[in-house]
Coordinates of C-alpha atoms and ligand atoms in Angstrom, one line a residue:
M1 CA 123.1 101.0 63.3
K2 CA 125.1 98.2 61.3
F3 CA 122.6 96.5 58.5
S4 CA 124.1 93.2 59.1
K5 CA 123.0 93.4 63.1
L6 CA 119.3 94.8 62.5
F7 CA 116.6 91.8 61.3
I8 CA 115.4 93.2 57.9
P9 CA 113.9 90.0 55.9
T10 CA 113.6 91.1 52.7
T11 CA 112.3 89.2 49.6
K12 CA 111.5 89.4 46.2
E13 CA 108.6 87.8 46.1
T14 CA 105.5 89.5 46.4
P15 CA 102.3 88.2 48.3
N16 CA 99.1 86.9 46.1
D17 CA 97.0 89.3 47.8
A18 CA 99.2 92.6 47.7
T19 CA 97.7 94.7 45.6
L20 CA 98.7 98.0 46.4
P21 CA 102.2 99.4 46.1
S22 CA 102.5 100.2 49.9
H23 CA 101.4 96.6 50.7
Q24 CA 104.1 94.8 48.5
F25 CA 106.7 96.9 49.9
L26 CA 106.1 96.8 53.0
L27 CA 106.3 93.2 53.2
R28 CA 108.9 93.2 50.6
A29 CA 111.3 95.0 52.0
G30 CA 110.7 93.9 55.6
F31 CA 108.9 96.7 57.0
I32 CA 105.9 94.5 58.7
N33 CA 104.6 90.8 58.1
T34 CA 101.3 89.5 58.2
S35 CA 100.4 87.7 61.3
G36 CA 96.3 87.2 60.2
S37 CA 93.7 88.3 58.0
G38 CA 94.0 92.2 58.5
L39 CA 96.7 91.6 61.7
Y40 CA 100.0 92.3 60.9
N41 CA 104.0 92.9 63.2
Y42 CA 106.1 95.2 62.6
L43 CA 109.7 94.4 62.3
P44 CA 112.5 96.5 63.4
L45 CA 112.4 99.2 60.0
G46 CA 108.4 98.9 60.3
K47 CA 108.3 99.8 63.9
I48 CA 111.2 103.2 63.4
V49 CA 108.8 104.5 60.9
L50 CA 105.8 103.9 62.4
D51 CA 107.3 105.8 66.2
K52 CA 108.6 108.1 64.2
I53 CA 105.1 109.4 62.6
R54 CA 103.6 108.5 66.0
N55 CA 106.8 111.2 68.0
V56 CA 105.7 114.0 64.9
V57 CA 101.7 113.5 65.9
K58 CA 102.8 113.6 69.4
E59 CA 104.5 116.7 69.0
E60 CA 102.4 118.7 67.3
L61 CA 99.2 117.8 69.4
D62 CA 101.4 118.3 72.3
N63 CA 102.2 121.6 70.9
S64 CA 98.7 122.4 70.7
G65 CA 98.1 121.8 74.1
A66 CA 96.8 118.6 74.2
Q67 CA 97.7 116.4 77.2
E68 CA 98.7 112.7 76.1
V69 CA 96.9 110.1 78.2
Q70 CA 96.2 105.8 77.2
L71 CA 93.5 104.1 78.0
S72 CA 92.5 100.4 78.3
F73 CA 92.9 98.7 75.1
V74 CA 89.3 96.6 76.4
T75 CA 86.6 98.1 77.3
P76 CA 83.2 97.1 79.3
I77 CA 80.2 96.8 77.0
E78 CA 78.4 99.0 79.9
F79 CA 80.1 102.0 78.3
W80 CA 78.5 101.1 75.1
E81 CA 75.4 100.4 76.7
N82 CA 74.7 103.6 77.9
S83 CA 75.4 105.6 75.4
G84 CA 72.9 103.3 72.9
R85 CA 75.9 102.8 70.2
A86 CA 76.1 99.1 71.7
S87 CA 73.7 97.7 69.3
K88 CA 74.2 100.7 66.4
M89 CA 78.0 99.2 66.4
G90 CA 77.3 96.2 64.4
L91 CA 79.7 93.3 64.1
E92 CA 82.6 95.4 63.3
M93 CA 83.1 96.1 67.5
L94 CA 84.4 92.8 68.2
R95 CA 82.8 91.7 71.7
I96 CA 84.1 89.5 74.3
K97 CA 82.8 87.7 78.0
D98 CA 85.5 87.2 80.7
R99 CA 85.6 84.4 82.9
K100 CA 82.6 85.7 84.8
N101 CA 80.8 86.2 81.8
N102 CA 80.9 89.6 82.1
G103 CA 80.7 91.4 78.4
F104 CA 84.1 93.7 77.1
V105 CA 84.7 95.1 73.5
L106 CA 88.0 95.4 72.1
S107 CA 88.1 99.4 71.4
P108 CA 87.3 100.2 68.0
T109 CA 86.8 104.1 69.1
N110 CA 86.7 106.0 72.7
E111 CA 84.6 108.6 73.3
E112 CA 82.3 106.5 75.8
A113 CA 85.5 105.8 77.7
M114 CA 87.0 108.9 77.1
V115 CA 83.6 110.7 78.6
E116 CA 83.7 108.0 81.2
L117 CA 87.2 109.5 82.5
V118 CA 86.0 112.9 82.3
K119 CA 82.8 112.5 84.6
N120 CA 82.8 113.7 87.6
R121 CA 86.6 114.7 87.2
V122 CA 86.3 117.7 85.7
T123 CA 82.9 119.4 87.3
S124 CA 83.8 122.7 86.8
Y125 CA 83.5 125.3 84.3
K126 CA 86.7 126.9 85.4
D127 CA 88.2 123.1 84.4
L128 CA 87.8 123.8 81.0
P129 CA 88.8 123.6 78.3
I130 CA 90.2 120.0 78.6
N131 CA 91.6 117.9 74.9
L132 CA 92.7 114.3 76.0
Y133 CA 94.5 112.2 73.4
Q134 CA 95.8 109.2 72.5
I135 CA 98.3 107.1 70.8
N136 CA 96.7 103.2 71.1
T137 CA 95.5 100.3 69.2
K138 CA 92.1 100.2 68.1
F139 CA 90.5 96.8 66.8
R140 CA 87.4 97.2 64.0
D141 CA 86.5 93.9 62.5
E142 CA 86.2 95.0 59.2
A143 CA 84.2 93.7 56.6
R144 CA 87.1 93.6 53.7
P145 CA 90.3 93.3 55.6
R146 CA 92.4 94.6 52.8
F147 CA 96.1 96.6 51.6
G148 CA 97.5 95.9 54.1
L149 CA 98.0 98.4 56.7
M150 CA 96.0 100.8 54.7
R151 CA 92.3 98.5 56.4
G152 CA 93.9 97.0 58.9
R153 CA 91.7 95.0 61.8
E154 CA 93.9 96.5 64.5
F155 CA 95.4 99.6 63.9
L156 CA 97.0 102.1 65.7
M157 CA 95.1 105.3 65.9
K158 CA 95.5 108.9 67.6
D159 CA 92.2 109.3 69.2
G160 CA 91.7 113.1 70.7
Y161 CA 88.5 114.5 72.9
S162 CA 88.1 117.8 74.2
F163 CA 85.6 119.3 76.4
H164 CA 83.9 122.7 76.5
A165 CA 81.7 124.7 78.3
N166 CA 79.9 126.0 75.0
S167 CA 79.5 125.3 71.4
E168 CA 81.7 128.5 70.8
D169 CA 84.7 127.1 72.3
M170 CA 84.6 123.9 71.0
K171 CA 84.8 125.9 67.7
R172 CA 87.9 127.4 68.9
E173 CA 89.1 123.9 69.2
F174 CA 88.0 122.5 66.4
H175 CA 89.9 125.5 64.3
L176 CA 92.9 124.9 66.5
M177 CA 93.0 120.8 65.5
E178 CA 92.4 121.4 62.2
E179 CA 95.6 123.8 61.8
T180 CA 97.3 121.2 63.9
Y181 CA 96.8 118.5 61.4
K182 CA 97.8 120.7 58.9
K183 CA 101.6 121.0 60.9
I184 CA 101.5 117.1 61.2
F185 CA 100.7 116.3 57.6
A186 CA 103.0 119.0 56.1
R187 CA 106.1 117.7 58.9
L188 CA 105.4 114.5 57.7
G189 CA 105.9 115.6 53.8
L190 CA 102.2 114.4 52.1
D191 CA 100.2 115.9 49.6
F192 CA 97.4 116.5 51.1
R193 CA 94.0 117.9 50.9
I194 CA 91.3 119.0 53.7
V195 CA 88.3 118.6 52.6
D196 CA 83.9 118.9 54.2
A197 CA 82.7 115.3 54.9
D198 CA 80.1 113.0 56.0
S199 CA 79.0 113.9 59.6
G200 CA 76.6 110.5 59.8
A201 CA 74.2 110.1 62.2
I202 CA 76.0 111.8 64.4
G203 CA 75.0 115.4 62.6
G204 CA 76.4 118.8 63.4
T205 CA 78.1 120.9 60.3
G206 CA 81.7 120.7 61.1
S207 CA 83.1 117.6 60.6
K208 CA 86.2 117.7 58.5
E209 CA 88.9 115.1 57.2
F210 CA 92.2 115.2 55.8
H211 CA 93.2 113.2 52.5
V212 CA 96.6 111.9 51.2
L213 CA 96.8 112.2 47.4
A214 CA 96.9 109.4 45.6
N215 CA 95.6 107.1 43.1
S216 CA 94.8 104.0 45.0
G217 CA 92.5 105.8 47.7
E218 CA 89.6 103.9 48.8
D219 CA 87.7 107.8 48.8
T220 CA 86.4 109.6 45.7
I221 CA 87.1 114.0 46.2
V222 CA 85.1 116.2 44.9
V223 CA 87.4 119.3 44.2
C224 CA 86.9 122.8 42.3
D225 CA 89.3 123.8 39.7
S226 CA 89.3 127.9 40.4
C227 CA 89.0 127.8 44.1
N228 CA 89.8 125.5 47.6
Y229 CA 86.4 123.9 47.8
G230 CA 87.0 120.1 48.3
A231 CA 84.3 117.5 49.8
N232 CA 84.3 113.7 50.2
I233 CA 81.7 112.8 47.3
E234 CA 79.5 111.5 50.3
A235 CA 78.9 115.2 51.7
A236 CA 80.0 117.1 48.1
K237 CA 77.4 119.8 47.0
R238 CA 77.0 121.3 43.3
V239 CA 74.8 124.3 41.6
P240 CA 71.9 122.8 40.8
R241 CA 72.0 121.8 37.2
Q242 CA 70.5 123.3 34.5
I243 CA 68.2 121.2 32.8
E244 CA 67.8 120.3 29.1
E245 CA 64.8 121.6 27.2
K246 CA 62.4 119.0 28.4
K247 CA 60.3 117.7 25.2
S248 CA 55.8 118.4 25.9
L249 CA 54.0 115.3 26.7
T250 CA 50.4 114.4 27.3
S251 CA 49.8 114.3 30.5
G252 CA 48.6 110.5 31.7
K253 CA 49.7 107.3 31.8
I254 CA 51.2 105.8 28.9
H255 CA 52.3 102.8 27.4
T256 CA 55.9 101.8 27.7
P257 CA 56.4 98.2 27.1
N258 CA 59.7 96.7 28.2
T259 CA 61.4 100.0 29.2
K260 CA 62.9 99.4 33.0
T261 CA 65.7 101.5 33.2
I262 CA 66.0 105.2 32.3
E263 CA 68.0 104.5 29.3
E264 CA 65.2 102.5 27.7
V265 CA 62.3 104.9 28.9
S266 CA 64.4 107.9 27.1
N267 CA 65.1 106.2 24.3
F268 CA 60.9 105.3 23.6
L269 CA 59.5 108.5 24.4
E270 CA 62.4 110.0 22.2
I271 CA 63.4 112.5 25.7
N272 CA 66.2 113.3 27.5
R273 CA 67.2 111.5 30.7
S274 CA 67.1 114.8 32.8
Q275 CA 63.6 114.7 32.0
T276 CA 62.8 111.6 33.7
I277 CA 62.6 110.5 37.7
K278 CA 65.1 107.8 38.4
A279 CA 63.8 105.9 41.6
V280 CA 66.3 103.5 43.7
I281 CA 65.3 100.8 45.6
K282 CA 67.3 99.8 48.6
K283 CA 66.7 97.6 51.5
A284 CA 67.0 100.6 55.2
V285 CA 68.5 98.5 57.9
Y286 CA 67.3 100.1 61.4
E287 CA 68.1 98.4 64.6
E288 CA 65.1 97.1 65.1
C289 CA 63.6 96.4 61.8
E290 CA 64.1 96.4 57.9
K291 CA 62.0 98.5 55.4
V292 CA 62.5 99.1 52.0
A293 CA 63.4 102.3 50.4
V294 CA 63.2 104.5 47.6
F295 CA 64.6 107.4 46.7
F296 CA 64.1 109.9 43.7
V297 CA 66.9 111.2 41.9
R298 CA 66.7 113.2 38.2
G299 CA 67.3 110.2 35.0
D300 CA 70.9 111.3 34.4
D301 CA 71.7 111.9 38.4
E302 CA 73.7 108.8 40.2
L303 CA 72.3 108.4 43.9
E304 CA 74.7 109.0 46.7
E305 CA 74.3 106.2 49.2
T306 CA 75.6 108.0 52.4
K307 CA 73.1 111.0 51.3
A308 CA 70.2 108.7 50.4
C309 CA 71.2 106.8 54.3
N310 CA 71.3 109.9 56.0
S311 CA 68.5 111.1 54.7
I312 CA 66.2 107.9 56.3
N313 CA 68.2 107.7 59.2
A314 CA 69.2 104.5 58.5
L315 CA 72.1 102.2 60.0
E316 CA 72.9 101.4 56.0
L317 CA 71.7 100.4 53.3
A318 CA 71.6 96.9 51.6
D319 CA 70.5 95.7 48.4
I320 CA 67.3 94.3 47.6
S321 CA 65.5 91.5 45.7
E322 CA 62.7 91.8 42.9
E323 CA 60.7 89.6 45.0
E324 CA 60.8 91.9 47.8
I325 CA 60.4 94.4 45.8
N326 CA 57.0 93.5 44.5
S327 CA 56.3 91.8 47.8
A328 CA 56.2 95.8 49.0
G329 CA 53.9 96.7 46.8
L330 CA 56.1 97.9 44.0
V331 CA 56.8 97.3 40.6
A332 CA 60.1 96.7 39.9
G333 CA 61.3 99.0 37.1
Y334 CA 58.4 101.2 36.9
V335 CA 58.3 103.0 40.5
G336 CA 57.0 106.3 40.7
I337 CA 56.7 108.6 43.0
K338 CA 52.6 108.9 42.4
D339 CA 50.9 106.5 45.1
L340 CA 53.4 104.7 47.0
P341 CA 52.0 102.1 49.7
A342 CA 52.6 103.4 53.3
N343 CA 54.5 101.2 53.7
V344 CA 57.8 102.1 51.8
I345 CA 59.7 105.4 52.5
F346 CA 60.8 107.6 49.5
K347 CA 63.1 111.0 49.3
I348 CA 63.3 112.7 46.5
D349 CA 65.9 114.3 45.9
S350 CA 65.7 118.5 46.2
E351 CA 67.0 119.7 42.8
L352 CA 63.3 117.7 41.2
R353 CA 61.4 120.0 43.9
D354 CA 58.6 121.9 41.7
E355 CA 59.9 120.2 38.4
N356 CA 57.0 119.6 35.8
D357 CA 56.4 118.5 32.6
M358 CA 58.5 114.6 34.4
V359 CA 58.2 111.0 33.2
C360 CA 58.6 108.6 36.4
G361 CA 57.0 105.0 36.8
A362 CA 53.2 104.8 36.8
N363 CA 53.7 101.7 39.9
E364 CA 52.1 99.6 37.4
E365 CA 54.1 96.9 34.6
H366 CA 54.7 98.0 31.4
Y367 CA 53.0 102.3 31.8
H368 CA 55.0 105.3 32.7
L369 CA 53.7 108.7 33.6
A370 CA 53.8 111.6 31.8
G371 CA 53.7 115.6 32.7
V372 CA 54.3 114.8 36.0
D373 CA 54.8 117.4 37.9
V374 CA 56.5 117.7 41.4
C375 CA 54.9 119.2 43.6
C376 CA 52.6 119.2 47.0
L377 CA 54.6 117.3 48.9
S378 CA 55.4 117.6 52.4
E379 CA 59.0 119.3 53.3
D380 CA 60.6 116.6 54.7
V381 CA 60.6 114.2 51.2
Y382 CA 63.3 116.6 49.7
F383 CA 66.6 115.9 50.0
D384 CA 70.3 116.5 48.9
L385 CA 70.5 112.9 47.4
V386 CA 72.3 113.2 44.3
A387 CA 76.5 112.3 43.9
V388 CA 78.4 115.2 42.8
S389 CA 79.5 114.2 38.9
E390 CA 82.6 115.6 37.3
G391 CA 81.7 118.9 35.2
D392 CA 79.1 120.0 38.0
I393 CA 79.5 123.7 39.1
C394 CA 81.3 125.0 42.2
E395 CA 78.8 126.3 44.8
C396 CA 81.4 128.6 46.1
C397 CA 83.1 130.2 43.1
G398 CA 81.1 128.7 40.0
G399 CA 84.0 126.8 38.6
K400 CA 84.6 123.2 37.3
L401 CA 83.8 120.5 39.6
S402 CA 86.4 116.9 39.4
Y403 CA 87.1 113.8 41.0
T404 CA 90.3 113.1 42.6
K405 CA 91.8 110.0 44.6
G406 CA 92.2 110.2 48.5
I407 CA 93.2 108.4 51.4
E408 CA 91.6 109.5 54.5
V409 CA 94.0 110.0 57.2
G410 CA 92.5 112.2 59.6
H411 CA 89.2 113.1 60.7
I412 CA 88.0 116.0 62.9
F413 CA 84.9 116.5 64.4
Q414 CA 82.5 119.1 66.8
L415 CA 80.4 116.2 68.2
G416 CA 77.9 118.2 70.5
D417 CA 76.7 117.4 73.7
K418 CA 75.8 113.0 72.0
Y419 CA 78.2 111.5 74.6
S420 CA 77.8 113.8 77.5
K421 CA 74.4 114.1 77.8
A422 CA 73.5 110.6 77.3
L423 CA 75.9 109.5 79.6
G424 CA 75.4 111.9 82.0
A425 CA 78.6 113.9 82.3
N426 CA 77.8 117.5 83.5
F427 CA 79.6 120.8 84.5
L428 CA 78.8 123.5 86.7
D429 CA 78.5 126.8 84.1
N430 CA 79.3 130.2 86.2
N431 CA 76.0 130.5 86.8
G432 CA 75.7 127.3 88.9
K433 CA 73.8 125.7 86.5
S434 CA 74.4 122.0 85.4
K435 CA 75.2 121.6 81.5
S436 CA 76.6 118.7 79.6
F437 CA 80.0 119.3 78.0
E438 CA 80.2 119.9 74.5
M439 CA 82.8 118.1 73.1
G440 CA 84.6 117.7 69.3
T441 CA 86.5 114.9 68.5
Y442 CA 89.6 114.0 66.6
G443 CA 91.4 110.8 64.7
I444 CA 94.5 110.2 63.1
G445 CA 95.4 106.7 61.5
V446 CA 98.8 106.9 62.6
S447 CA 99.5 103.3 61.0
R448 CA 97.3 104.1 57.8
L449 CA 99.6 106.7 57.1
V450 CA 102.7 104.5 57.0
A451 CA 100.6 103.3 54.0
A452 CA 100.1 106.3 52.9
V453 CA 103.5 107.7 52.5
I454 CA 104.7 104.9 50.2
E455 CA 101.3 105.1 48.3
Q456 CA 102.1 108.8 47.8
S457 CA 106.2 107.8 47.5
H458 CA 107.6 105.2 45.5
D459 CA 108.4 103.9 42.3
D460 CA 108.7 100.8 40.7
R461 CA 111.6 99.6 42.4
G462 CA 110.1 100.4 45.9
C463 CA 109.6 102.8 48.6
V464 CA 111.0 106.1 48.7
W465 CA 110.4 107.9 52.2
T466 CA 110.0 111.0 53.4
K467 CA 112.9 113.1 55.8
E468 CA 110.3 112.2 58.7
T469 CA 109.2 109.3 57.8
T470 CA 112.7 107.8 56.7
P471 CA 113.9 104.8 59.1
F472 CA 117.5 105.9 57.8
F473 CA 118.3 109.1 56.4
V474 CA 121.6 107.9 54.4
D475 CA 123.0 104.0 53.9
I476 CA 126.3 103.5 53.6
I477 CA 127.1 100.8 51.2
I478 CA 130.4 98.9 51.6
S479 CA 130.4 97.8 47.9
N480 CA 133.1 95.0 49.2
G481 CA 132.8 93.7 52.4
K482 CA 135.9 92.1 52.2
N483 CA 137.7 95.1 51.2
E484 CA 139.1 96.4 54.5
D485 CA 140.0 99.8 52.9
E486 CA 136.4 100.7 52.3
M487 CA 135.2 98.9 55.4
A488 CA 137.6 101.4 57.5
A489 CA 136.5 104.5 55.1
G490 CA 132.7 103.5 55.6
T491 CA 133.4 103.3 59.6
R492 CA 134.5 106.4 59.5
I493 CA 132.0 108.5 57.9
Y494 CA 129.3 106.2 59.5
E495 CA 130.8 107.3 62.6
D496 CA 131.4 111.0 61.7
L497 CA 127.5 111.0 60.4
R498 CA 126.3 109.6 64.0
S499 CA 128.6 112.2 65.7
A500 CA 127.0 114.7 63.2
G501 CA 123.0 113.6 64.5
V502 CA 122.5 112.2 61.2
E503 CA 120.3 109.1 61.4
V504 CA 122.4 106.5 59.2
I505 CA 122.4 102.9 58.6
M506 CA 125.6 101.0 57.2
D507 CA 126.2 98.0 54.4
D508 CA 128.7 96.2 56.2
R509 CA 127.0 92.8 55.3
V510 CA 130.0 90.6 53.5
K511 CA 128.0 88.4 51.8
E512 CA 126.1 90.4 49.9
R513 CA 127.1 91.6 46.6
F514 CA 127.3 95.5 46.2
G515 CA 124.3 94.9 43.5
F516 CA 122.1 93.1 46.0
K517 CA 122.7 95.5 48.2
M518 CA 121.7 98.3 46.2
S519 CA 118.5 96.7 45.0
D520 CA 117.6 96.7 49.2
F521 CA 118.6 100.2 49.3
E522 CA 115.7 100.8 46.3
L523 CA 113.2 98.7 48.4
I524 CA 113.5 99.8 51.4
G525 CA 113.6 103.5 50.1
F526 CA 116.2 105.6 52.5
P527 CA 116.7 108.9 51.2
Y528 CA 120.2 109.2 50.3
A529 CA 123.3 106.1 49.4
V530 CA 126.7 106.7 50.2
V531 CA 128.4 104.0 47.9
I532 CA 132.0 103.6 48.5
G533 CA 133.5 101.8 46.2
K534 CA 136.1 101.9 43.5
K535 CA 136.9 105.3 43.4
L536 CA 137.8 105.7 46.9
S537 CA 141.5 105.3 45.6
E538 CA 140.6 108.8 44.3
G539 CA 139.4 109.8 47.3
L540 CA 135.8 110.1 46.1
V541 CA 132.6 108.3 47.6
E542 CA 129.3 108.0 45.6
L543 CA 126.0 110.0 46.4
V544 CA 122.7 108.6 45.2
C545 CA 119.4 110.5 45.5
R546 CA 116.6 107.7 45.7
R547 CA 114.3 109.9 44.5
T548 CA 116.1 111.6 41.9
G549 CA 118.3 108.0 40.9
E550 CA 121.1 111.1 40.5
K551 CA 124.4 109.8 41.7
E552 CA 127.7 112.8 42.2
D553 CA 130.8 112.1 43.6
I554 CA 131.6 113.5 46.5
P555 CA 135.5 113.8 47.8
L556 CA 135.4 111.8 51.3
E557 CA 136.3 115.1 54.0
N558 CA 133.0 116.5 52.1
I559 CA 130.5 114.1 52.6
V560 CA 129.8 114.4 55.9
E561 CA 129.1 118.2 55.0
V562 CA 127.2 117.7 52.4
L563 CA 125.1 115.3 53.6
K564 CA 124.6 117.7 56.4
N565 CA 123.3 120.2 55.1
K566 CA 120.5 118.0 52.6
Ligands
ATP601 P1 87.1 104.3 57.3 O1 86.0 105.7 56.2 O2 88.3 104.5 56.0 O3 86.3 103.1 57.5 P2 85.9 105.7 59.6 O4 85.5 107.1 58.8 O5 85.4 104.3 59.3 O6 87.4 105.0 57.8 P3 87.4 107.1 61.8 O7 86.2 106.2 62.8 O8 87.3 109.0 61.3 O9 87.4 106.0 60.4 O10 88.8 106.4 62.5 C1 89.8 107.7 62.2 C2 91.0 107.1 61.2 O11 92.0 106.2 61.9 C3 90.4 107.5 60.1 O12 90.9 108.8 59.5 C4 91.5 106.7 59.3 O13 92.8 107.2 59.3 C5 92.1 105.3 60.2 N1 90.8 104.2 60.0 C6 90.2 103.8 60.3 N2 89.5 102.6 59.8 C7 91.4 102.1 59.9 C8 91.3 100.5 59.5 N3 90.8 99.7 59.6 N4 92.6 100.5 58.9 C9 93.9 101.9 59.3 N5 93.1 102.9 60.0 C10 92.0 103.0 60.1
MG602 MG1 85.9 102.5 59.0

């Protein structure tokens, strides 16, 4: 490809709203442009990268035995009503009406549509297992579309769904997908980590996320310094904390004026924060109503909101005002585990079970209770609610846990029969009995990967593409486009590289100066440049490595061989 013919509108200006390097560089280097909030156009270079990633995903999935299909992007709202998700999906799911007033949605995901596709077509255990996937547009009306391709509203996802006669076979496929995903992300040249993930309201045991490790990642990942354990903080576990020595206090109500925070109470009573119980109050949002929920954790722990939300099966947790707290019969700043109003839901962190001699609010202004024993409560109030902190101990090996940041690029899920049951998708088992399919579901953020590669691989001058993702492997830079010898030598190398199967672009622009071409090379981020310049008269060209910046003079006749071996 000739640079002069390719539509690559590079620019020096950094758009205001672009804070992440991938967002800035992809716009500046002419890979994408913005067509609306969370909406992007792919220009030629961007389209090449997107297709390359797509192809790696497709090749590895096809090798694993999965089959590619393509579902309609617009799906009837009935699918979502039948599964019960129409009301759960909230505003992220964009709903539309056709001219006959029929309801549709722009697919945010396709569990329902895929079950509908298989239903009554796959009817016997003999037809199982089957794994169908698509690489298709999704639309989610994200509350905060940001970071460019990282969190768009319209984006490209690979979503796969497998159907099985029993859960053992579903688990086998889940492991196969885990292995397949490893191959995909390794081929893309990414440094990634597989972590335990939150399974949300869907439940089930096996949900894993694949995270590209990058400082800009939106997710906090908990990792162990001495074993392979890794988990999204939403699902991370630890060995229960060792508690510092407690001070013995007389049981009963104590006057603790103006001590609304854990800090204030523990200072006032001269006790460790770990001897106190913290109440975190939230508004729990359900399909049909809202309730006030209180979560109790140890004073020196933080509440993990996803865990808290799961513990009460809410759609989401929202902030609550002091007025709302008061009208629920609670006294903000003094909420404790005893005598809570009946209309308030509450959960207690499991690590507080059977704990004694604690301090918590007395549900009365300016008063706390001392010598509180956490006992005699029903089993279902206890739940793992805490956010694991750095320095906590790993459950698997006793090592130290710490945080790192990740970009979620894949999520695999043991789904069970939730959707097949709700949508009446059955097959006949080997005894002739009708059963719902066991399902797995597997997602990859294909367009998010374009950004993730760059988050992990860039410098202050621009992108540094990996071998599998780069739009072209080599950029032949003709220093002076008017120099016929340079152009002739460049063209010869260009043709030879093409015949050797190397993906090559030639910067043959006549008007642009060498410095400009070089900074475009750095901004766009091809792995290598071959500079045809002054030393051509000595029979030499310069090979530049984008990643290391290393430059090396290579005899003209060897350059194709050298590049073929890179
Ligand atoms: P997130 O927590 O980042 O919102 P999710 O849990 O909603 O992701 P899934 O429903 O599991 O995502 O979707 C599968 C994959 O699609 C994700 O792992 C992610 O890589 C990608 N993805 C999800 N939302 C977006 C988005 N708004 N823009 C780009 N890619 C996305
Ligand atoms: Mg999401």
